[in-house]
mmCIF file of C-alpha atoms and ligand atoms in Angstrom:
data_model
loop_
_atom_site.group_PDB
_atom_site.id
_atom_site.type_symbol
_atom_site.label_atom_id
_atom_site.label_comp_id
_atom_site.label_asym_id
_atom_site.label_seq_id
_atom_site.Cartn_x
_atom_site.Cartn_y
_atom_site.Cartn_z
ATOM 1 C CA UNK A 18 18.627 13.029 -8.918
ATOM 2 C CA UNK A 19 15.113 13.451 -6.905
ATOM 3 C CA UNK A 20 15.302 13.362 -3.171
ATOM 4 C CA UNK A 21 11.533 11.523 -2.149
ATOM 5 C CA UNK A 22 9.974 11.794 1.154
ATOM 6 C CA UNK A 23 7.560 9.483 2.595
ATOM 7 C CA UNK A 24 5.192 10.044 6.333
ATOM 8 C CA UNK A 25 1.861 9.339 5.399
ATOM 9 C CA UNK A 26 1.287 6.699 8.232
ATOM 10 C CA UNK A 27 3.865 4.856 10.114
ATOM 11 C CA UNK A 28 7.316 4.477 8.178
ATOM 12 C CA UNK A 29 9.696 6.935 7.352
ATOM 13 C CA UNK A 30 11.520 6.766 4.633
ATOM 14 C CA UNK A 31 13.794 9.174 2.424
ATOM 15 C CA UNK A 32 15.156 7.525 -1.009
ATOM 16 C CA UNK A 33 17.114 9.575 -3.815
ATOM 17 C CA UNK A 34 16.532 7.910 -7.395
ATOM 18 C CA UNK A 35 18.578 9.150 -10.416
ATOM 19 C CA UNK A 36 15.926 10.950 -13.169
ATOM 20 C CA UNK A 37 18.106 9.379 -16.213
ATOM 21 C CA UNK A 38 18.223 5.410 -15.677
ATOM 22 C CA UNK A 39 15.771 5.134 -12.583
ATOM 23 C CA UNK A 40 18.544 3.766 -10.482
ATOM 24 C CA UNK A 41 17.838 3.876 -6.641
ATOM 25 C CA UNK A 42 20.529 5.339 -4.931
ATOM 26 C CA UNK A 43 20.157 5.604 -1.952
ATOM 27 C CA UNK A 44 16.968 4.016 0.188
ATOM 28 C CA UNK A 45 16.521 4.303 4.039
ATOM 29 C CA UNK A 46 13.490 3.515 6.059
ATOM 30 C CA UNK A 47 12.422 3.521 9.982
ATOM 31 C CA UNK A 48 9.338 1.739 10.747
ATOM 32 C CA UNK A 49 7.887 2.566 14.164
ATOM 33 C CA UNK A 50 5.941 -0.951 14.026
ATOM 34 C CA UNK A 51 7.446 -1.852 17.064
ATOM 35 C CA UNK A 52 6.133 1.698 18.717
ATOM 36 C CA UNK A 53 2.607 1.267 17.883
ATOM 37 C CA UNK A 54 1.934 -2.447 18.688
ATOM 38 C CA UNK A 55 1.375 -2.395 22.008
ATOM 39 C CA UNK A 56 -1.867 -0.064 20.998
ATOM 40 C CA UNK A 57 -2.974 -2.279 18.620
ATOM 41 C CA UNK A 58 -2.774 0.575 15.326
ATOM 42 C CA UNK A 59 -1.171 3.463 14.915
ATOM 43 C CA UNK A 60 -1.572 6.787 16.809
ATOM 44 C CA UNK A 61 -1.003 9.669 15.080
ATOM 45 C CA UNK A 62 0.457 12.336 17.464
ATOM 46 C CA UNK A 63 3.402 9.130 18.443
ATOM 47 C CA UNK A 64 3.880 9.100 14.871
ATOM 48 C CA UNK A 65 4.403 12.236 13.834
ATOM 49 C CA UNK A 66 6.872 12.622 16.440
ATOM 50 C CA UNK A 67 8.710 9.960 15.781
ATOM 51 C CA UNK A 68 9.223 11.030 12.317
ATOM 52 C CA UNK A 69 10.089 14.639 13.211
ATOM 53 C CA UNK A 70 13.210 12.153 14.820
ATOM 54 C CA UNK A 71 13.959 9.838 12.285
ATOM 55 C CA UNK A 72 13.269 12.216 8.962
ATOM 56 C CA UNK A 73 16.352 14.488 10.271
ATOM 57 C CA UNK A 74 18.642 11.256 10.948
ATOM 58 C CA UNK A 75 17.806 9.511 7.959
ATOM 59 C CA UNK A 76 18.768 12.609 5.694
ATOM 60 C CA UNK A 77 21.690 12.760 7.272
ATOM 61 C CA UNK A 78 23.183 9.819 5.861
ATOM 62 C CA UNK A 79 21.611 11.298 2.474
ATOM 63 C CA UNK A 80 24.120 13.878 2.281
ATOM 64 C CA UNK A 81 26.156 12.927 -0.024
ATOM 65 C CA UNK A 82 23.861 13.077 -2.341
ATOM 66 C CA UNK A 83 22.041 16.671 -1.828
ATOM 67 C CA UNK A 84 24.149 18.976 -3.936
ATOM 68 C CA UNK A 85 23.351 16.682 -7.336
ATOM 69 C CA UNK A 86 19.257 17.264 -6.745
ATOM 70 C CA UNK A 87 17.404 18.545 -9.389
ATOM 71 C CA UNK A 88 14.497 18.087 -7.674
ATOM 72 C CA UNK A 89 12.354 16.864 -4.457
ATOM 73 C CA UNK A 90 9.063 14.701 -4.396
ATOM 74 C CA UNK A 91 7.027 14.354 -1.337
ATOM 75 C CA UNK A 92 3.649 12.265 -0.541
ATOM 76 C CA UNK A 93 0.770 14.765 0.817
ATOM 77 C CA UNK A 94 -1.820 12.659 0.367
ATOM 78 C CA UNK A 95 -4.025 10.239 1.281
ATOM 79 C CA UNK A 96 -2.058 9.547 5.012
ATOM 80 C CA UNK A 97 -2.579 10.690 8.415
ATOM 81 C CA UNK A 98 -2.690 14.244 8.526
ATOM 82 C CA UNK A 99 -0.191 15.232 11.447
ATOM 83 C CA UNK A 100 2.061 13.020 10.031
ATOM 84 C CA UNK A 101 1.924 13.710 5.896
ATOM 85 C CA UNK A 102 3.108 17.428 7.499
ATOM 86 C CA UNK A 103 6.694 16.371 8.753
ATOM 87 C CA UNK A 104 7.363 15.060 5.554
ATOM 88 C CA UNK A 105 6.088 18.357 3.734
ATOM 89 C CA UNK A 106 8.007 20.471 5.820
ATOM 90 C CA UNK A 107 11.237 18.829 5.647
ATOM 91 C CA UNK A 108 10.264 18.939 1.280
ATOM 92 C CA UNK A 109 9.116 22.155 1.263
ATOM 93 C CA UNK A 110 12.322 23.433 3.430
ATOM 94 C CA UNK A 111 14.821 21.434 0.793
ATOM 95 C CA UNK A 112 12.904 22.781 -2.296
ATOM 96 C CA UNK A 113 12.909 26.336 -1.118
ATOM 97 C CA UNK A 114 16.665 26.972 0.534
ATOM 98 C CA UNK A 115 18.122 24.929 -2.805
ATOM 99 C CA UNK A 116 15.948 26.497 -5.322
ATOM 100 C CA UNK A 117 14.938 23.466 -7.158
ATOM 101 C CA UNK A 118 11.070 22.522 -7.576
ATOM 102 C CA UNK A 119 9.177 20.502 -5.837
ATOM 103 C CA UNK A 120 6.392 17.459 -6.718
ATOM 104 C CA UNK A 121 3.683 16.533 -4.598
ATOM 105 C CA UNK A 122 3.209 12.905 -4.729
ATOM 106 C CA UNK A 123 -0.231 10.716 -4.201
ATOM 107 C CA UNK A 124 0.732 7.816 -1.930
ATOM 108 C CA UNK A 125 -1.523 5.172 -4.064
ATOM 109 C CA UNK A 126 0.349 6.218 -7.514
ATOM 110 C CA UNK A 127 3.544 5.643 -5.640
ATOM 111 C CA UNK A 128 2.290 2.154 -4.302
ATOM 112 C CA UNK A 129 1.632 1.693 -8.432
ATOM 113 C CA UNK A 130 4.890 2.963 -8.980
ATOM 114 C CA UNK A 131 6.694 0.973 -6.534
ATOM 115 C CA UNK A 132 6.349 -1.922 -9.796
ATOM 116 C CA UNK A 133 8.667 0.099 -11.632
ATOM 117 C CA UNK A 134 11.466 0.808 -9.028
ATOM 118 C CA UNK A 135 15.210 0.305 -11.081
ATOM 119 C CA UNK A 136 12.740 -0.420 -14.081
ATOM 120 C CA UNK A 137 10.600 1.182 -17.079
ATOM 121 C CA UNK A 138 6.672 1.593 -16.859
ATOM 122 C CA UNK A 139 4.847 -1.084 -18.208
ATOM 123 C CA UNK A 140 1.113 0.815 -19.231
ATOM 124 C CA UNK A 141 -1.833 0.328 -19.615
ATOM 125 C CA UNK A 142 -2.018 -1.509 -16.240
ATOM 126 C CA UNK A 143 -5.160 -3.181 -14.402
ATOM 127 C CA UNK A 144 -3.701 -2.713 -10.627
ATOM 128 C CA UNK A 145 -5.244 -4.316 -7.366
ATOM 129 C CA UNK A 146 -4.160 -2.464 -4.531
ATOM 130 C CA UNK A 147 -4.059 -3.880 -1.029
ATOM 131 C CA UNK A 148 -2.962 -1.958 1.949
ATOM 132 C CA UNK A 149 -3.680 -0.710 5.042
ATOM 133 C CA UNK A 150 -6.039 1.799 4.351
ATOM 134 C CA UNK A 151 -7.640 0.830 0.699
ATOM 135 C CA UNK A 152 -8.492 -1.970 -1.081
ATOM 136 C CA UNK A 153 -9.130 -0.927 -4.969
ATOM 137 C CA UNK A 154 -8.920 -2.067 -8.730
ATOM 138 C CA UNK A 155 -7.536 0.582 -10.774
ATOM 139 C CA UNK A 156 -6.957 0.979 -14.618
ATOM 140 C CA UNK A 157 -3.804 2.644 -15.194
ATOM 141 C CA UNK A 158 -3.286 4.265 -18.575
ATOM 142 C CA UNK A 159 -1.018 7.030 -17.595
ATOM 143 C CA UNK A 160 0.394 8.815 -14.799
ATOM 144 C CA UNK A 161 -2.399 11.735 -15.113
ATOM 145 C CA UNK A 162 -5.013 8.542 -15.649
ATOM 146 C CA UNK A 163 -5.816 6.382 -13.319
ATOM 147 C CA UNK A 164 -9.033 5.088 -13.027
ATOM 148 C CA UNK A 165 -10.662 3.189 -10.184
ATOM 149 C CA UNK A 166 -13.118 0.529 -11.558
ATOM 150 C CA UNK A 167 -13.741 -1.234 -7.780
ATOM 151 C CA UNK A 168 -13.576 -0.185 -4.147
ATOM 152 C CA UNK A 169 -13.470 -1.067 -0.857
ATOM 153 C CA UNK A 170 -17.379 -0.445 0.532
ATOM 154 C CA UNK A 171 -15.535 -0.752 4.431
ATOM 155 C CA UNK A 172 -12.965 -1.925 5.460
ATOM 156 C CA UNK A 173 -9.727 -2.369 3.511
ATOM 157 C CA UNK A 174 -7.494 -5.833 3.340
ATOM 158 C CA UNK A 175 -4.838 -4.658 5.170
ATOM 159 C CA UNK A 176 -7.022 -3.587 7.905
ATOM 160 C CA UNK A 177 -9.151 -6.933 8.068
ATOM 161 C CA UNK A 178 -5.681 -8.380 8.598
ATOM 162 C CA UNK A 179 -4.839 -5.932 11.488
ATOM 163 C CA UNK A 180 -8.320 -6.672 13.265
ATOM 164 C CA UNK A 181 -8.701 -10.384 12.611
ATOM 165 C CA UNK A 182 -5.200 -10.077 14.373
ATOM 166 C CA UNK A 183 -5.658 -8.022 17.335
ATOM 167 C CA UNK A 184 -9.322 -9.955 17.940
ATOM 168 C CA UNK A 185 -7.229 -13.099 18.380
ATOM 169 C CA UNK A 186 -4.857 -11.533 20.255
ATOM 170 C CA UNK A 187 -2.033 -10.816 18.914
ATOM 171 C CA UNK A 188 -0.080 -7.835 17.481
ATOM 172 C CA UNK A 189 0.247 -4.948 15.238
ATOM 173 C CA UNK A 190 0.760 -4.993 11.789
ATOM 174 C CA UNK A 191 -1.576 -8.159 11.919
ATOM 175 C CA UNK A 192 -1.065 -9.300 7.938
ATOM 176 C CA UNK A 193 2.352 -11.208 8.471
ATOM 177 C CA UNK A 194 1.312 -12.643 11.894
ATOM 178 C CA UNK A 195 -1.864 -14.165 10.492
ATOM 179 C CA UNK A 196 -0.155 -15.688 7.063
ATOM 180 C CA UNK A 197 2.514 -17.302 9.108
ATOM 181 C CA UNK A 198 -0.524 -18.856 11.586
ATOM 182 C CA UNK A 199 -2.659 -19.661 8.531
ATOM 183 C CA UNK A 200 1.025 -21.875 7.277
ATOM 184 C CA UNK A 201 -0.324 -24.405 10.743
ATOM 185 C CA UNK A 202 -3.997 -24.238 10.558
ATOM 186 C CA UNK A 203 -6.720 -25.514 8.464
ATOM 187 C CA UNK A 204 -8.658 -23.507 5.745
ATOM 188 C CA UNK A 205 -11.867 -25.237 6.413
ATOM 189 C CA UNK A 206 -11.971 -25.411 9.902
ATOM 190 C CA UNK A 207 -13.841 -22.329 10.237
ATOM 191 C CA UNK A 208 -16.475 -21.780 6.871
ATOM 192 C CA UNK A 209 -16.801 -17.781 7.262
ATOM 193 C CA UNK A 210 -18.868 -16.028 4.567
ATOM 194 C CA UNK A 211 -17.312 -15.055 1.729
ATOM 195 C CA UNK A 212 -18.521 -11.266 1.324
ATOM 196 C CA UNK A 213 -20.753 -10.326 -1.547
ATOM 197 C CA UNK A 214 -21.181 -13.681 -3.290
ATOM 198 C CA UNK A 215 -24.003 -13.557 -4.230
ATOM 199 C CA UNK A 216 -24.014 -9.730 -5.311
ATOM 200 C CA UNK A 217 -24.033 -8.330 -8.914
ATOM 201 C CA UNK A 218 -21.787 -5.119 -7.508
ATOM 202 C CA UNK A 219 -17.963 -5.371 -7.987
ATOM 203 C CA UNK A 220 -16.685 -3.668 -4.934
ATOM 204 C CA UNK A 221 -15.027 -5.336 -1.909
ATOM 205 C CA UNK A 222 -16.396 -5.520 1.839
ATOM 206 C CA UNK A 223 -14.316 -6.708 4.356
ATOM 207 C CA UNK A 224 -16.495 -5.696 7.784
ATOM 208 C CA UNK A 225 -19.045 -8.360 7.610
ATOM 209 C CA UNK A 226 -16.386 -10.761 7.365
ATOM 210 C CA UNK A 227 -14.491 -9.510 10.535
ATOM 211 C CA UNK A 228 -17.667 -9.970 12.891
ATOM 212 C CA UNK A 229 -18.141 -13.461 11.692
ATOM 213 C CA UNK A 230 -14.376 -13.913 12.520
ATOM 214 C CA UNK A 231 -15.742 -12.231 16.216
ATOM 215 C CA UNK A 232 -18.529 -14.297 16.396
ATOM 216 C CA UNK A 233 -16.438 -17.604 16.308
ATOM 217 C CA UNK A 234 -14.187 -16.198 18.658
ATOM 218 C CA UNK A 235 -17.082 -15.559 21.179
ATOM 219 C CA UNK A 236 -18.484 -18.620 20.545
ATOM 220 C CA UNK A 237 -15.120 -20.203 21.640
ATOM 221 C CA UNK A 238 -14.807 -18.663 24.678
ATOM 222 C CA UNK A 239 -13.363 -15.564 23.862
ATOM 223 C CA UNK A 240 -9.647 -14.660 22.979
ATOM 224 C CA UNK A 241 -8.278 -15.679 26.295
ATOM 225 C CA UNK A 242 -9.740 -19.053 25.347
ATOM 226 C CA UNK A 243 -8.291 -19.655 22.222
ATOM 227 C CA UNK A 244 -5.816 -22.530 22.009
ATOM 228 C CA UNK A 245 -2.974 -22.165 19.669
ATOM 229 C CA UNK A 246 -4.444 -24.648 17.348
ATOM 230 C CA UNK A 247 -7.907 -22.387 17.167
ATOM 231 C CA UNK A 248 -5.674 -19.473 16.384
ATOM 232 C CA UNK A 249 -3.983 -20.637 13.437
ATOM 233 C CA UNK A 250 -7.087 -22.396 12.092
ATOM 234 C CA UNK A 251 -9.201 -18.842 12.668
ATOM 235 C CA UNK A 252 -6.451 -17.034 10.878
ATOM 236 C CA UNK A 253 -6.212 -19.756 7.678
ATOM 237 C CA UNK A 254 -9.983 -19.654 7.414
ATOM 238 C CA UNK A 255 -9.847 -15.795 7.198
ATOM 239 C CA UNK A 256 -7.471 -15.706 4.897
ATOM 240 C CA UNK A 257 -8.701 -17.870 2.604
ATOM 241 C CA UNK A 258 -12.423 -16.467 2.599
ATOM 242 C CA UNK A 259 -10.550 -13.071 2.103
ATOM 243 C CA UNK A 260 -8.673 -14.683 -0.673
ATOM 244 C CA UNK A 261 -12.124 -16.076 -2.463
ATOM 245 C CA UNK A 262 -13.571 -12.572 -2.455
ATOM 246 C CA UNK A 263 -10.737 -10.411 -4.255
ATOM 247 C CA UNK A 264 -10.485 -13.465 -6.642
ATOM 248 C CA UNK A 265 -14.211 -12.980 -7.250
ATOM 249 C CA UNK A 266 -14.503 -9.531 -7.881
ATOM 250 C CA UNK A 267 -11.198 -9.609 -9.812
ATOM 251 C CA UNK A 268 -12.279 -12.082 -12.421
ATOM 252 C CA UNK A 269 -15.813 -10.192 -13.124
ATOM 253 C CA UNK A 270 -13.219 -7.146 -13.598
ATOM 254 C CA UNK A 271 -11.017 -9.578 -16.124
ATOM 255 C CA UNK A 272 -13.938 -10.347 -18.013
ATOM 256 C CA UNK A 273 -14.521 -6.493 -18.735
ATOM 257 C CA UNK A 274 -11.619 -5.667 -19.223
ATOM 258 C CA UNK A 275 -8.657 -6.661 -21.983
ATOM 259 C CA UNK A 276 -5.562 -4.960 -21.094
ATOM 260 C CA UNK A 277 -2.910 -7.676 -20.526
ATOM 261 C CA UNK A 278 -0.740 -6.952 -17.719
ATOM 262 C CA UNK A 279 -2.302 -7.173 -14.338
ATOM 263 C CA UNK A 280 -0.565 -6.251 -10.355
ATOM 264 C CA UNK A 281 -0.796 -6.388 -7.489
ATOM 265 C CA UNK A 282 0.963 -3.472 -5.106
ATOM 266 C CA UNK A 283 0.391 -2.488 -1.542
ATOM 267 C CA UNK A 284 1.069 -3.835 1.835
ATOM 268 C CA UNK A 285 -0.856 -6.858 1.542
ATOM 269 C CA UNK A 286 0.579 -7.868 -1.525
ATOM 270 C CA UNK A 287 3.713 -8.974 -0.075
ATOM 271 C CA UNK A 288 1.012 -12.345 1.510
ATOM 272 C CA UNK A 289 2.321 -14.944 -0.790
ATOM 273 C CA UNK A 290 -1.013 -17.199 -0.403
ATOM 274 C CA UNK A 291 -2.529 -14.148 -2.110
ATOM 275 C CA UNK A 292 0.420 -13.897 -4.343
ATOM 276 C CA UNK A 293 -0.083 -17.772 -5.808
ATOM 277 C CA UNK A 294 -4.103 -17.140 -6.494
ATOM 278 C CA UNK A 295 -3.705 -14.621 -8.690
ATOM 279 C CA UNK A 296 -0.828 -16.327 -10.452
ATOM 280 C CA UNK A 297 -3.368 -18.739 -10.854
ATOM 281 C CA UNK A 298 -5.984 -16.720 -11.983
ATOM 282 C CA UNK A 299 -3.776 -14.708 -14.326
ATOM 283 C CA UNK A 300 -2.350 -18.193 -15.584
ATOM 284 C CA UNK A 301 -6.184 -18.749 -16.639
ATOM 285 C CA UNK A 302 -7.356 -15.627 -17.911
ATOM 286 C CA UNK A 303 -3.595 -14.860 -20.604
ATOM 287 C CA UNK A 304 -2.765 -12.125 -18.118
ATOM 288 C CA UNK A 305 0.814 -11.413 -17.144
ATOM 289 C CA UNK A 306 1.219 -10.793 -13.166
ATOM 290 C CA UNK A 307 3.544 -8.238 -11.494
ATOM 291 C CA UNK A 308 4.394 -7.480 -8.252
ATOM 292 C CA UNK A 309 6.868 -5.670 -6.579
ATOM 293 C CA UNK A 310 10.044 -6.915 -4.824
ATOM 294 C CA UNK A 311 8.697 -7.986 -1.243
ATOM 295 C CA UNK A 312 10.456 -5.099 0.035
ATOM 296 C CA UNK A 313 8.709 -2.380 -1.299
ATOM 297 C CA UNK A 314 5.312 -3.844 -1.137
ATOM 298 C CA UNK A 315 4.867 -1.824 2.171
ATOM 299 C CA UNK A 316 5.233 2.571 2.399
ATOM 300 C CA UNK A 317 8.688 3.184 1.113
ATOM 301 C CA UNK A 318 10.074 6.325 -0.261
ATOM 302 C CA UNK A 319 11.644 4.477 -3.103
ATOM 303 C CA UNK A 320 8.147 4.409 -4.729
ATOM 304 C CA UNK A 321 7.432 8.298 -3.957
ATOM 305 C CA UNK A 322 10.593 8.874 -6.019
ATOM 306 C CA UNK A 323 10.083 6.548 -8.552
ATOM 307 C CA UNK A 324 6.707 7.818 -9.423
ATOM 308 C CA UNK A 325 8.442 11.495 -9.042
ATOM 309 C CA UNK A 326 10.865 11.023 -11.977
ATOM 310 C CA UNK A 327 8.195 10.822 -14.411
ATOM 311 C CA UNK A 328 6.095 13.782 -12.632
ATOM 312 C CA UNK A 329 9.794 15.401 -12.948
ATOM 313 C CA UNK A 330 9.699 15.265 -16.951
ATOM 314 C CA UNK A 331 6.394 16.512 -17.341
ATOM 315 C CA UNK A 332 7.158 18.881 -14.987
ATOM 316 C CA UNK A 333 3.935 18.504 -12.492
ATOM 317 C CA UNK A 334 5.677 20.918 -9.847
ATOM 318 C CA UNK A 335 3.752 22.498 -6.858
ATOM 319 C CA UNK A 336 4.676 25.274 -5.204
ATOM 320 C CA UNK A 337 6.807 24.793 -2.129
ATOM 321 C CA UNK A 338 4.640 28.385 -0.516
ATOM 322 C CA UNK A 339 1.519 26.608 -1.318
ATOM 323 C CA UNK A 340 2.037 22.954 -0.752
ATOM 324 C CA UNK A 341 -0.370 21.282 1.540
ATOM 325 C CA UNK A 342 -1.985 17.826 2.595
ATOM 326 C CA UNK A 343 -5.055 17.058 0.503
ATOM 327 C CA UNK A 344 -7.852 16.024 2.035
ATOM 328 C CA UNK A 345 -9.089 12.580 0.281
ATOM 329 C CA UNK A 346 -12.617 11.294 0.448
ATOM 330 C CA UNK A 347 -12.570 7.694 0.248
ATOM 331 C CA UNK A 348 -14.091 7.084 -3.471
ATOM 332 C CA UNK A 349 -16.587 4.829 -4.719
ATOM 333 C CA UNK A 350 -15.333 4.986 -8.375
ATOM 334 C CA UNK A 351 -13.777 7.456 -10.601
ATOM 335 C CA UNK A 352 -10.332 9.174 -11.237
ATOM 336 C CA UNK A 353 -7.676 8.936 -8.489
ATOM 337 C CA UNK A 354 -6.219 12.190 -8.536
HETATM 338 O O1 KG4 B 419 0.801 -0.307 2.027
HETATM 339 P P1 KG4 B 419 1.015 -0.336 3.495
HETATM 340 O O2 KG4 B 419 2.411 -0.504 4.008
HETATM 341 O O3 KG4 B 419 0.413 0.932 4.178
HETATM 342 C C1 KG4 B 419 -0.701 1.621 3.695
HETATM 343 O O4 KG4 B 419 -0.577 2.344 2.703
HETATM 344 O O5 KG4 B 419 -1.781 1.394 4.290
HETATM 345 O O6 KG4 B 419 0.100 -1.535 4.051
HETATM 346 C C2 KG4 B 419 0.109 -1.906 5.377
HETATM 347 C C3 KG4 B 419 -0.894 -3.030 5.548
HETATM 348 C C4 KG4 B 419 -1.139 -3.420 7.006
HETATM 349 O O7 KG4 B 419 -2.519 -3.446 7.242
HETATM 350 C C5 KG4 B 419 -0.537 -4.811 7.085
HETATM 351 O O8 KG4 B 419 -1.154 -5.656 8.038
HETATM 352 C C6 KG4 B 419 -0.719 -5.319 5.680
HETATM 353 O O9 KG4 B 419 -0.443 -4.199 4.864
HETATM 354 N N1 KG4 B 419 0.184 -6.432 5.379
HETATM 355 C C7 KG4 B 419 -0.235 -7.677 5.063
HETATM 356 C C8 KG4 B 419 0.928 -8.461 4.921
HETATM 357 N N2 KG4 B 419 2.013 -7.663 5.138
HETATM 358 C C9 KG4 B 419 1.535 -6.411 5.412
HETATM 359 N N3 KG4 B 419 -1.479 -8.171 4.914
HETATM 360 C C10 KG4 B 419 -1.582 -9.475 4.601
HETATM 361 N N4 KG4 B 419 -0.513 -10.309 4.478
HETATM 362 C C11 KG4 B 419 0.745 -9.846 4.630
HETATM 363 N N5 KG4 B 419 1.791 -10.669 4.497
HETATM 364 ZN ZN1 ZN B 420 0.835 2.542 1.642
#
């Protein structure tokens, strides 16, 4: 069995996943959701203490399972540095006092992985990931390739969710608080750009579509202004203009590119409205959609360890002395390492 450890932002979570058959078993995780909403995001220092609390407590109940570990996976990057670190140390601590190696686990493979949690890998794999902090197309051919064919210029979905929320007024994460408004309002009440239309480039850009979503706002008064009613119809309008430009730039991307299976994995893939367009779209272009169970669409450790197991047999171990957070740049294209 791998023991998997995930901190990179807000959740933590500690899953144990048997190498043979995949089986998860055991999963725990503590959101602090509730902890960071009345700032409107997360802050980093209240994180990282909060898992230096719940890591501890949720291992506890994993104790049953420690003396069958062959191994132990962590995330160390891309995440919030102060908190990525409680997660290393508690990994590094278990790999070194039980003598058993250690893998060092990129959060964005594990949001890939989380498709294949209790299941086998389907590859190749054109991915669109939506989350919190990236917004990218990526063609998955193996675990040591991954290729990202579009990016995020600015902002990512997750976070145009989060900031369309907290303009409106309302709280933190913003991406289920705006799809259950957008259920009451009206899609065209508000006709907000859809970004890059009219460009050539296949990337995403999410910024110039928050400050028209500011703009309206203003022009309404302001957020104290807002009537329920202008609320829910600001928050379908988003979504759907958000919704027309990953459908956009995801069908130039299908006409590149042949492989048949297509997902979608992150945060902001558990939005069914998003869910249903690409059925749609997938329905049109012969592609077969996956997702992952709703559940572990958000950071889970579940993912980290499902990922691990195949890092486990080809044996991609780190050293526990030498283990560290890496240090991502944001890229515009390329290999994600
Ligand atoms: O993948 P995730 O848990 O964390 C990162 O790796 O960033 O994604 C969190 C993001 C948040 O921005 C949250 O608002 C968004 O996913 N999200 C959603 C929905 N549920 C979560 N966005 C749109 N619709 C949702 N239903
Ligand atoms: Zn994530």
């Amino acid at each position: 069995m791998i023991l998997s450890i995930e901190s990179s932002c807000d959740d933590s979570s500690i899953a144990i996943t048997k190498i043979e058959n995949n089986e998860l078993i055991f999963h725990k995780k503590i959101s602090q959701e509730k902890e960071h909403a009345c700032y409107g995001g997360v802050v980093p220092e209240l994180a990282s203490r909060l898992h230096a609390i719940d890591l501890p407590n949720i291992l506890e109940e994993a104790k049953p399972y420690l003396d069958d570990l062959k191994a132990v996976a962590v995330t160390n990057q891309p995440g919030l540095s102060v908190t990525l670190l409680e997660g290393i140390a508690m990994a590094k601590t278990i790999a070194i006092t039980k003598n058993i190696p250690l893998l060092a686990v990129h959060h964005l493979k594990g949001h890939i992985y989380s498709l294949f949690i209790e299941k086998e890998e389907i590859l190749p794999l054109l991915v669109l990931l939506i989350s919190g902090g990236h917004t990218q197309i990526i063609r998955v051919e193996s675990l040591e390739k991954m290729t990202i064919l579009a990016t995020s210029i600015d902002d990512s979905v997750g976070e145009s969710f989060d900031k369309t929320a907290k303009m409106i007024g309302l709280g933190y994460p913003g991406g289920p608080i705006i799809e259950q408004l957008a259920l009451k309002g009206d899609e065209n009440a508000f006709a907000f750009p859809v970004p890059l239309r009219n460009a050539q480039l296949i990337a995403f850009s999410l910024s110039g579509l928050k400050n028209a979503v500011r703009l309206a706002i203003e022009a309404l008064g302001g957020a104290e202004q807002l009537t329920e009613q202008n609320r829910c119809d600001i928050a379908a309008s988003f979504q759907k203009a958000v919704k027309l430009h990953l459908i956009q730039k995801s069908k130039k991307i299908f006409e590149q590119e042949n492989i048949k299976d297509f997902a979608v994995v992150g945060g902001a893939s558990a939005n069914l409205y998003i869910r249903k367009a690409y059925e749609e779209l997938c329905k049109k272009f012969g592609k077969k959609l996956h997702t992952a169970p709703l559940e572990f669409c958000s950071d889970n450790a579940a993912m980290i360890g499902r990922y691990a197991v195949e890092a486990y047999k080809k044996e991609l171990f780190v050293d526990p002395y030498e283990i560290d957070v890496v240090h991502t740049k944001k890229r515009q294209s390329g290999t994600l390492l």
